[in-house]
PDB file of C-alpha atoms and ligand atoms in Angstrom:
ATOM      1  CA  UNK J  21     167.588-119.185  20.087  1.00 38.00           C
ATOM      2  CA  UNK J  22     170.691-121.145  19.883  1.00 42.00           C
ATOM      3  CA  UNK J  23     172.907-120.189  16.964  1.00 43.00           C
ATOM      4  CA  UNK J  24     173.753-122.933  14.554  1.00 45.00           C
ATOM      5  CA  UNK J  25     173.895-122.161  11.448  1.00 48.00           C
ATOM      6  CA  UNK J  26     175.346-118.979  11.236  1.00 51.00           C
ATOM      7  CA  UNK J  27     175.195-117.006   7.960  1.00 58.00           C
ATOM      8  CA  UNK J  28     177.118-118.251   5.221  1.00 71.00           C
ATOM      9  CA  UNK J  29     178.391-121.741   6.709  1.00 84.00           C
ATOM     10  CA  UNK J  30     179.181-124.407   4.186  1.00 88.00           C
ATOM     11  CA  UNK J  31     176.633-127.981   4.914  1.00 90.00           C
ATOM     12  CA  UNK J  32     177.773-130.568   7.051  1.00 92.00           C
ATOM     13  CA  UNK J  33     180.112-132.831   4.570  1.00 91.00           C
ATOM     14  CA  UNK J  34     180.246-136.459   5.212  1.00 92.00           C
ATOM     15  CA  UNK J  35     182.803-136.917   7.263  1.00 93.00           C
ATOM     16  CA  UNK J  36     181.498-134.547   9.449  1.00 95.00           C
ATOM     17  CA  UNK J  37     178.311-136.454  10.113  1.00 96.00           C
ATOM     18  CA  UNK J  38     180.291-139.629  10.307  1.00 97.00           C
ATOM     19  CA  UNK J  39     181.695-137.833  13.495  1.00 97.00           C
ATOM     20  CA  UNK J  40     178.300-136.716  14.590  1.00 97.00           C
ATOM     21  CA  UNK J  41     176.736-140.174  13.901  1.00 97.00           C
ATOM     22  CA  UNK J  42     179.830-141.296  16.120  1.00 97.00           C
ATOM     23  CA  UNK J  43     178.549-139.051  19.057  1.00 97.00           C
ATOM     24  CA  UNK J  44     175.364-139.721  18.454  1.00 97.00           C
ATOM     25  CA  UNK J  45     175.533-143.707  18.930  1.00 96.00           C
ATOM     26  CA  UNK J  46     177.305-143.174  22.233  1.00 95.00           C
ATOM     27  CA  UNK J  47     174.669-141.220  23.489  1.00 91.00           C
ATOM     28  CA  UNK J  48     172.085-143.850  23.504  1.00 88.00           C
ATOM     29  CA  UNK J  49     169.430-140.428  22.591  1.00 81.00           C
ATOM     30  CA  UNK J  50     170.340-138.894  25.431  1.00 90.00           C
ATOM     31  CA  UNK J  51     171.292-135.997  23.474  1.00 92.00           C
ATOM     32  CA  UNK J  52     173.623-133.420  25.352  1.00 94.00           C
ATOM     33  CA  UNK J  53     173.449-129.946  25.604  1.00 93.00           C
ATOM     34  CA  UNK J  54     176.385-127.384  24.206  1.00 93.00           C
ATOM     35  CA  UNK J  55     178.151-127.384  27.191  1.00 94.00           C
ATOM     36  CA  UNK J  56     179.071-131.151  27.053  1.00 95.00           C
ATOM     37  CA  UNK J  57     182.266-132.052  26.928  1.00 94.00           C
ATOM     38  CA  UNK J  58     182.303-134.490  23.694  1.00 95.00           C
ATOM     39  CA  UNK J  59     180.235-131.982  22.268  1.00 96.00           C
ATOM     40  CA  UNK J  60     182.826-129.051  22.862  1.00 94.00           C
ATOM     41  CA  UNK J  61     185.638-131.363  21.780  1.00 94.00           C
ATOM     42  CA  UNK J  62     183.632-132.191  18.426  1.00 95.00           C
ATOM     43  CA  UNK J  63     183.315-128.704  17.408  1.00 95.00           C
ATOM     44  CA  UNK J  64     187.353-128.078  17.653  1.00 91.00           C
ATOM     45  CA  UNK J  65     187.833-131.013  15.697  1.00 91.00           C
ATOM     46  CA  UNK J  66     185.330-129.955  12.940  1.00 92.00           C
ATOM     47  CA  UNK J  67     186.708-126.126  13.469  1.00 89.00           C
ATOM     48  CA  UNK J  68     189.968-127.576  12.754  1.00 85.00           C
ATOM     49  CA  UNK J  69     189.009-129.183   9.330  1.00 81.00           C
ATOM     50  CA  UNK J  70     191.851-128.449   6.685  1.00 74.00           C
ATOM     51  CA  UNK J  71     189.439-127.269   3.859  1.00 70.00           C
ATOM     52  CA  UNK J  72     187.227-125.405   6.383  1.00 75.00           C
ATOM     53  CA  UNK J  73     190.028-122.934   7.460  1.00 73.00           C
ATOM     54  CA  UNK J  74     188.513-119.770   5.925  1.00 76.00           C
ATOM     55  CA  UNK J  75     184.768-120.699   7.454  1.00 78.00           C
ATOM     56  CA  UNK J  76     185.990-121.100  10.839  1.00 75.00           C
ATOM     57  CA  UNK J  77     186.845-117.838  10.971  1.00 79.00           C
ATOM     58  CA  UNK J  78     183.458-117.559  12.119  1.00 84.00           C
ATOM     59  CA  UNK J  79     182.053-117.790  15.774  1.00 86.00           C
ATOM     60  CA  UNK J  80     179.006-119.688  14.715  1.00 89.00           C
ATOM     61  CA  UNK J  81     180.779-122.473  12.237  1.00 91.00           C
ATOM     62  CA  UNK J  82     180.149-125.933  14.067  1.00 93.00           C
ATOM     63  CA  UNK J  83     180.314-124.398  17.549  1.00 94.00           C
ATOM     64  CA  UNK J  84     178.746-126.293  20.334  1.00 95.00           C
ATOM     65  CA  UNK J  85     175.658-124.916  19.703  1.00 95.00           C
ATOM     66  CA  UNK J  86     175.608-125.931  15.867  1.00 94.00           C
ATOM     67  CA  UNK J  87     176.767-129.853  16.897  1.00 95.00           C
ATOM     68  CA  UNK J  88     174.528-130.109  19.682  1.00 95.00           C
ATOM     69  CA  UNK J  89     171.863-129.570  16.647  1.00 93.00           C
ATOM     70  CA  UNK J  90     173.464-131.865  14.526  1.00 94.00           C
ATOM     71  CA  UNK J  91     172.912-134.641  16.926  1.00 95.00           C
ATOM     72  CA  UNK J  92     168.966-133.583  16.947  1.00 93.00           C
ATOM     73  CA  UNK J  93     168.963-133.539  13.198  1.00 93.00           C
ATOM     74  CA  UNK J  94     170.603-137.646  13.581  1.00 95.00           C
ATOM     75  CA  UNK J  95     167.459-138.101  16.211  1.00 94.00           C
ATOM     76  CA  UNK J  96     165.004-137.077  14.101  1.00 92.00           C
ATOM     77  CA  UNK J  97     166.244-138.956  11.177  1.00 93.00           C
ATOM     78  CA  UNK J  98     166.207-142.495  13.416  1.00 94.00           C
ATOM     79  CA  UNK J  99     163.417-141.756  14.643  1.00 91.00           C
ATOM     80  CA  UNK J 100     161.246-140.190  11.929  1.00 86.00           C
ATOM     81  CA  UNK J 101     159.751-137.071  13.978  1.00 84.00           C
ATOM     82  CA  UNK J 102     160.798-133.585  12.944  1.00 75.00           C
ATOM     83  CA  UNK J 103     162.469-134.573   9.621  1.00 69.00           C
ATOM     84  CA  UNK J 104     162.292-130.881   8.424  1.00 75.00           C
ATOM     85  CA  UNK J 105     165.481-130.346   9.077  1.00 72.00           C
ATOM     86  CA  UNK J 106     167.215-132.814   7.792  1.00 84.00           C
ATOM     87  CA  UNK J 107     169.998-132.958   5.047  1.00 91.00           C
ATOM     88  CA  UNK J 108     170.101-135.301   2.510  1.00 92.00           C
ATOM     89  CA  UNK J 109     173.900-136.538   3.596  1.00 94.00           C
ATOM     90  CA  UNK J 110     172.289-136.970   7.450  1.00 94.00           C
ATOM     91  CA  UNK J 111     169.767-139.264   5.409  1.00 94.00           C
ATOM     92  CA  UNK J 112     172.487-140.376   3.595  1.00 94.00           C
ATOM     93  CA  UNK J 113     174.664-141.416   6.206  1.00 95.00           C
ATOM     94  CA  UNK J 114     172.021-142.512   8.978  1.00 96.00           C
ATOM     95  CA  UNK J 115     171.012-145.111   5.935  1.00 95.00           C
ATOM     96  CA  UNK J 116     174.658-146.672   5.191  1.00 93.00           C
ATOM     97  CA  UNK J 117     175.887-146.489   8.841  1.00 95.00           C
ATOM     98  CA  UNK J 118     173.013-145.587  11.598  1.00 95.00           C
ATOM     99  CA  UNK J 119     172.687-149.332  12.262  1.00 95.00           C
ATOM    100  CA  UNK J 120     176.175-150.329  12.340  1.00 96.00           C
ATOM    101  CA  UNK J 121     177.996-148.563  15.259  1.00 96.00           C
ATOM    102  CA  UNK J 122     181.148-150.423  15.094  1.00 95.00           C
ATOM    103  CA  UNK J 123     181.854-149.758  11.244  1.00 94.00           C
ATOM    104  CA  UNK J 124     180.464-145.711  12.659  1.00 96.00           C
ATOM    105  CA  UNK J 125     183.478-145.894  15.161  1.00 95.00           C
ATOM    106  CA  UNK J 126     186.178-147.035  12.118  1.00 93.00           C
ATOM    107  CA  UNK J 127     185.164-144.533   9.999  1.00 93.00           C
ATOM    108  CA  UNK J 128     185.270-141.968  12.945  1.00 94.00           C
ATOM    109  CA  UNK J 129     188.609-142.762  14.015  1.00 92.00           C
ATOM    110  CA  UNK J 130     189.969-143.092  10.228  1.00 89.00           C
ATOM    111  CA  UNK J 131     188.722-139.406   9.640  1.00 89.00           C
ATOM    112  CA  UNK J 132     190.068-138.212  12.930  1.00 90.00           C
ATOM    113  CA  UNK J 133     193.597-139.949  12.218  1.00 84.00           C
ATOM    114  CA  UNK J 134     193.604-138.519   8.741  1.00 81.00           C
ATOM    115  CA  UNK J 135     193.094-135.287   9.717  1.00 80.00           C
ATOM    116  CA  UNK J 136     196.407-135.005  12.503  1.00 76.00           C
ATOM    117  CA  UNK J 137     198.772-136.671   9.739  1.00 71.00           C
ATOM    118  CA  UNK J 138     198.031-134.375   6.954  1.00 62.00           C
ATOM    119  CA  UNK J 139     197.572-130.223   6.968  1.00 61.00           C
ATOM    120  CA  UNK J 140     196.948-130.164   3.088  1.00 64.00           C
ATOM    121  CA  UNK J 141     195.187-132.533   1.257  1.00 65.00           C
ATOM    122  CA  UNK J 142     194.376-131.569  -2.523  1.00 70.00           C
ATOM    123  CA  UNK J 143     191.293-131.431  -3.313  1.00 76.00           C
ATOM    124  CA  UNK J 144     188.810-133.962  -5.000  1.00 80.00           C
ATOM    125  CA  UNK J 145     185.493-134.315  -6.954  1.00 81.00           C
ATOM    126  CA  UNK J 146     183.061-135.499  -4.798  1.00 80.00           C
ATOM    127  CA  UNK J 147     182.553-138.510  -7.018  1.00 83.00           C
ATOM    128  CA  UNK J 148     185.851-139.957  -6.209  1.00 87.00           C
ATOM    129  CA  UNK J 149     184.962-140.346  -2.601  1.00 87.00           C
ATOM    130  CA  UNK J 150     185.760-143.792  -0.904  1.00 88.00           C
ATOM    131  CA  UNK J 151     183.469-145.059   1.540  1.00 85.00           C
ATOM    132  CA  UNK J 152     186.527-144.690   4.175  1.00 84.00           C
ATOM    133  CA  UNK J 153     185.134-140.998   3.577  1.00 85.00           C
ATOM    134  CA  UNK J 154     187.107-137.724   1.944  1.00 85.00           C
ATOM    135  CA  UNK J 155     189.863-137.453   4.301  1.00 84.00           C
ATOM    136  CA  UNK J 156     190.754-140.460   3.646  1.00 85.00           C
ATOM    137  CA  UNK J 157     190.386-140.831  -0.115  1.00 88.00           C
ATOM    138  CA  UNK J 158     192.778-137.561  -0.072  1.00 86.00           C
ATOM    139  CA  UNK J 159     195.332-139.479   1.896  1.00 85.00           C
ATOM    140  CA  UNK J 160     195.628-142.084  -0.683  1.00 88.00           C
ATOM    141  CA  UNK J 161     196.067-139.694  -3.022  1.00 88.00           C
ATOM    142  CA  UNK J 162     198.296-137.742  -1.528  1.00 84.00           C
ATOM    143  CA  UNK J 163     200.615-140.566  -0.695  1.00 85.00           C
ATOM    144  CA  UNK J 164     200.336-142.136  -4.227  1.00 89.00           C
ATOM    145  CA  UNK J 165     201.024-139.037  -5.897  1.00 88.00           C
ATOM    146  CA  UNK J 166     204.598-138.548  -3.862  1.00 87.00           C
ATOM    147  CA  UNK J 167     206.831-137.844  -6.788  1.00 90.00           C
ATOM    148  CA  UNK J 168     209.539-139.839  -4.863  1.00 91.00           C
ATOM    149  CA  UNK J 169     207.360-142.825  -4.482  1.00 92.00           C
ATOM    150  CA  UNK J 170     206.516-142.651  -7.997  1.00 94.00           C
ATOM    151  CA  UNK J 171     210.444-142.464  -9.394  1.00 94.00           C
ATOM    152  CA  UNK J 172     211.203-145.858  -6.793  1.00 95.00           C
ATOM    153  CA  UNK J 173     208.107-147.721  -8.228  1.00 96.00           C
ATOM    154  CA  UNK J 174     209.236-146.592 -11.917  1.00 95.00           C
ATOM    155  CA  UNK J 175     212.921-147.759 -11.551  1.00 95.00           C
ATOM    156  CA  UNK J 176     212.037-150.869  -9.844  1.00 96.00           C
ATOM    157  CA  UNK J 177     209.806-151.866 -12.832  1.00 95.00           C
ATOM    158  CA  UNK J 178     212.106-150.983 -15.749  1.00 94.00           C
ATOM    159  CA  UNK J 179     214.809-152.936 -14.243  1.00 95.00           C
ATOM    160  CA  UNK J 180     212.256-156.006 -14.139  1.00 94.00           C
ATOM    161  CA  UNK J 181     211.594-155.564 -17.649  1.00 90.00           C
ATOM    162  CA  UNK J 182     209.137-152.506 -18.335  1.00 92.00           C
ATOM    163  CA  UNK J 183     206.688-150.004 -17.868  1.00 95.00           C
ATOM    164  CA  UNK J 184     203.047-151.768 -18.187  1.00 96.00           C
ATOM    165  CA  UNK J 185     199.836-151.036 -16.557  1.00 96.00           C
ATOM    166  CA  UNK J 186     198.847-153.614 -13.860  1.00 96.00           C
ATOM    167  CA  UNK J 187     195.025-153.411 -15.168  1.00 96.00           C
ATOM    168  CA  UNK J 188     195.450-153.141 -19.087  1.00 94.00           C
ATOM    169  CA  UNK J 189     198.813-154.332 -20.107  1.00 93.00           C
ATOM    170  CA  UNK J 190     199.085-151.503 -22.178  1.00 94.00           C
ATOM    171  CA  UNK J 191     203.018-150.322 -22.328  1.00 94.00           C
ATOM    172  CA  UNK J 192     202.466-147.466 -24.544  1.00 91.00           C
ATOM    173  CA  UNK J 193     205.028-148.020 -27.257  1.00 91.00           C
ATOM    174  CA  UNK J 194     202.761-146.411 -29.656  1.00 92.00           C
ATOM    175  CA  UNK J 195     203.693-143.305 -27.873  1.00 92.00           C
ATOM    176  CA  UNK J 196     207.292-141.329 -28.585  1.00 92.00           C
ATOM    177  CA  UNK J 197     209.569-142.872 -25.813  1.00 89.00           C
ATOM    178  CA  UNK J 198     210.748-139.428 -24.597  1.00 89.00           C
ATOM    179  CA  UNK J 199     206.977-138.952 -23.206  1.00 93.00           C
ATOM    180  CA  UNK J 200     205.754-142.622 -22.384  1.00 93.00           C
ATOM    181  CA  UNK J 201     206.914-142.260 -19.281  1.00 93.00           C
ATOM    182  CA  UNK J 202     204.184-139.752 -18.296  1.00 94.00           C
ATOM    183  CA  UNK J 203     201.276-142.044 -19.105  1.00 96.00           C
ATOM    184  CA  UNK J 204     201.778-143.905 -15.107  1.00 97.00           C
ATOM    185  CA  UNK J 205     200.912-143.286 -12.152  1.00 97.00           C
ATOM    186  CA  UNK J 206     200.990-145.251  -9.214  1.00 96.00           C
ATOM    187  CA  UNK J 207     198.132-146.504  -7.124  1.00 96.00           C
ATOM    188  CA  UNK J 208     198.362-147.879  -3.824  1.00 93.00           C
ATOM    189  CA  UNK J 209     196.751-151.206  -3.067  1.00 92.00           C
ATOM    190  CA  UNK J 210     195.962-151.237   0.176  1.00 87.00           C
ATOM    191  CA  UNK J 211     192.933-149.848   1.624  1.00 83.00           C
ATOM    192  CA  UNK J 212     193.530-147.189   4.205  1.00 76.00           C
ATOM    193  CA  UNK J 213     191.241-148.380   6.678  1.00 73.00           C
ATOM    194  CA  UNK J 214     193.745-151.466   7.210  1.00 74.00           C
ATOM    195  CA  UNK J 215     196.779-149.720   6.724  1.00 62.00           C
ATOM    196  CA  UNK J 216     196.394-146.948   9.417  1.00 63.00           C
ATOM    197  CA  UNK J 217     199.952-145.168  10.235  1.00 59.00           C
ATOM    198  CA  UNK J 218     202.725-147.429   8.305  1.00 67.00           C
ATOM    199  CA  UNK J 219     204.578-145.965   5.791  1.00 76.00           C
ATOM    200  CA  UNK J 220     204.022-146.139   2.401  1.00 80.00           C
ATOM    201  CA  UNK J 221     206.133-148.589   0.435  1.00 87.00           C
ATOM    202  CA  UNK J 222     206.848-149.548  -3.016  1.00 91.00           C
ATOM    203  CA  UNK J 223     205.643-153.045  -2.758  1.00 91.00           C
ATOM    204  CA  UNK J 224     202.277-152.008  -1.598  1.00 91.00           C
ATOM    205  CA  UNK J 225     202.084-149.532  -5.201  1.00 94.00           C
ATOM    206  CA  UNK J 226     200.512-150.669  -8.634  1.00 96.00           C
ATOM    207  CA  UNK J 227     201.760-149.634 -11.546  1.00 97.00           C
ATOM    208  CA  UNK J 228     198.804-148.250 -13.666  1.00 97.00           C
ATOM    209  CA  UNK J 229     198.388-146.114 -16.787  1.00 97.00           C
ATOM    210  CA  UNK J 230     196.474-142.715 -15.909  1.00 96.00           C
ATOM    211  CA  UNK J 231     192.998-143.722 -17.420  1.00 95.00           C
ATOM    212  CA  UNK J 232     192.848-147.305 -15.418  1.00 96.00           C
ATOM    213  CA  UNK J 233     193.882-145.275 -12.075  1.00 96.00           C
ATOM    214  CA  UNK J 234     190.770-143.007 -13.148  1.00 94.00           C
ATOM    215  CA  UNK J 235     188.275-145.739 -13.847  1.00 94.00           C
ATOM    216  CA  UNK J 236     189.461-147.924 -10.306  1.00 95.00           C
ATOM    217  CA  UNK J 237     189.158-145.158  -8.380  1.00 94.00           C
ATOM    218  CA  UNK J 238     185.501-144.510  -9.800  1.00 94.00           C
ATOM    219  CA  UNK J 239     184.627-148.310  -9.252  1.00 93.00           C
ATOM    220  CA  UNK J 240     186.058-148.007  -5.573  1.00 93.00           C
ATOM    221  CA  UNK J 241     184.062-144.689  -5.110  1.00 92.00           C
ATOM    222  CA  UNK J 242     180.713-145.884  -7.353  1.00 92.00           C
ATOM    223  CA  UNK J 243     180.497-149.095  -5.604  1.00 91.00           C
ATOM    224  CA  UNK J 244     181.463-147.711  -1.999  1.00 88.00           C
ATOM    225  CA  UNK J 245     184.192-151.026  -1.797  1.00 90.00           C
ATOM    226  CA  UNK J 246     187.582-151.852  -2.304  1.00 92.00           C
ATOM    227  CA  UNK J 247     189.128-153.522  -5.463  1.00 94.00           C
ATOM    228  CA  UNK J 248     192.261-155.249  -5.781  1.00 94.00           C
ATOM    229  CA  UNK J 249     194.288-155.157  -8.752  1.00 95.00           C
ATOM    230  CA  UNK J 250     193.057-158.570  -9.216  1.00 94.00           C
ATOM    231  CA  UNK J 251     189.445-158.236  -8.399  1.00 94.00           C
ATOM    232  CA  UNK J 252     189.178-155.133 -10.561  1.00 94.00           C
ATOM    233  CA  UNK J 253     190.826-156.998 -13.454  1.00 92.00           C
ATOM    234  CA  UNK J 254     188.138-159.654 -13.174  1.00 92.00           C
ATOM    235  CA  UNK J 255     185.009-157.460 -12.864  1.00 89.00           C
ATOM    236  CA  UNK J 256     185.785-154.198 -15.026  1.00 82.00           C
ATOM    237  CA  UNK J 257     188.511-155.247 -17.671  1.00 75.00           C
ATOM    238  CA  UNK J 258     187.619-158.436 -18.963  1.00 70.00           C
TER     239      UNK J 258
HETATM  240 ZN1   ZN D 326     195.717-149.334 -18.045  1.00 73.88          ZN
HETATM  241 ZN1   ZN D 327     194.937-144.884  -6.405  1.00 73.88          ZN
END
């Protein structure tokens, strides 16, 4: 029996099955065998996975064998038979994408360009996730959370007039100036999945206190879309 599980390997994660599903759509369910190319070429891209470096030290973790499964698990969840052996994210994700190949194939190259820029992302709570998927949620945070970013973005405002939060207005003054600082972070307003390689800049950062940046990021995650400063100020802080 093909091994595909392997003991001790962490579930699939979403991404992952993003890239499955991915695979999956182009195979019209024709599903290959192990020795398939696209199937070899998954498993060293999910081998490769920055947070999966101490399961990979395994033979069995997503090798050919294990995604050659995966893409039986996606069958049976399209087409009903065999459901057994399903997880809940393959439901999950055969539900928000299995129908919608071309938004599949953005997601699929998103996570796969995510993962070549960055080695280490830090790591999040898995209700902060974006619908652009984990690797990319961790790239915006990684990038807004560049201390050098945050200094530009900090200095540009106070010479405009002064620290508020883009969402709240609130300046802080109640707080001793010596700390008030510490109350911003920045957020960057532009959803990955458009911005793709560029560099971050300061014009594309909002300036927010720490609990709005908490509460946007939940509405982006919670309601799987993006929210512009201005669209979040209309629906959650009015
Ligand atoms: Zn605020
Ligand atoms: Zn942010």
């Amino acid at each position: 029996m093909a091994v595909t599980k392997g003991h001790g390997n962490p579930d699939w994660t979403r991404d992952e099955v993003i890239l499955a599903l991915d695979l999956y759509h182009t195979c019209n369910g024709q599903i290959p065998g192990s020795t398939d190319d696209r199937v070899r070429e998954l498993s060293c891209v999910l081998r490769a996975f920055p947070h999966h470096s101490q399961a990979a030290r395994q033979e069995s973790f997503r090798n050919p064998d294990g995604v050659a499964f995966k893409l039986q698990n996606l069958r049976s969840v399209h087409t009903g038979a065999g459901l057994k052996n399903t997880s809940k994210t393959d439901r999950e994700v055969w539900v928000e994408l299995g129908h919608d190949r071309v938004r599949t194939r953005e997601l699929a190259d998103l996570i796969r360009h995510c993962l070549k820029i960055v080695d280490e992302l830090p790591e999040i709570d898995d209700e902060e996730e974006f619908a652009e998927g984990k690797s990319a949620t961790k790239v915006h945070i990684r990038r807004e959370r560049s201390p050098r970013l945050r200094k530009e973005v900090i200095a540009k405002r106070l010479k405009q007039g002064g620290l508020t939060c883009d969402l709240c207005d609130s300046d802080g003054s109640k707080y001793d100036p010596a700390i008030r600082e510490s109350m911003f972070e920045c957020h960057h307003v532009i959803p990955l999945s458009i911005i793709g390689e560029t560099k971050t800049k300061v014009k594309d950062m909002a300036l927010l206190c720490a609990n709005c940046h908490r509460l946007l990021h939940r509405a982006i995650a919670h309601k799987k879309q993006w929210f512009s400063i201005y669209e979040a100020k209309k629906q959650f802080f009015s």
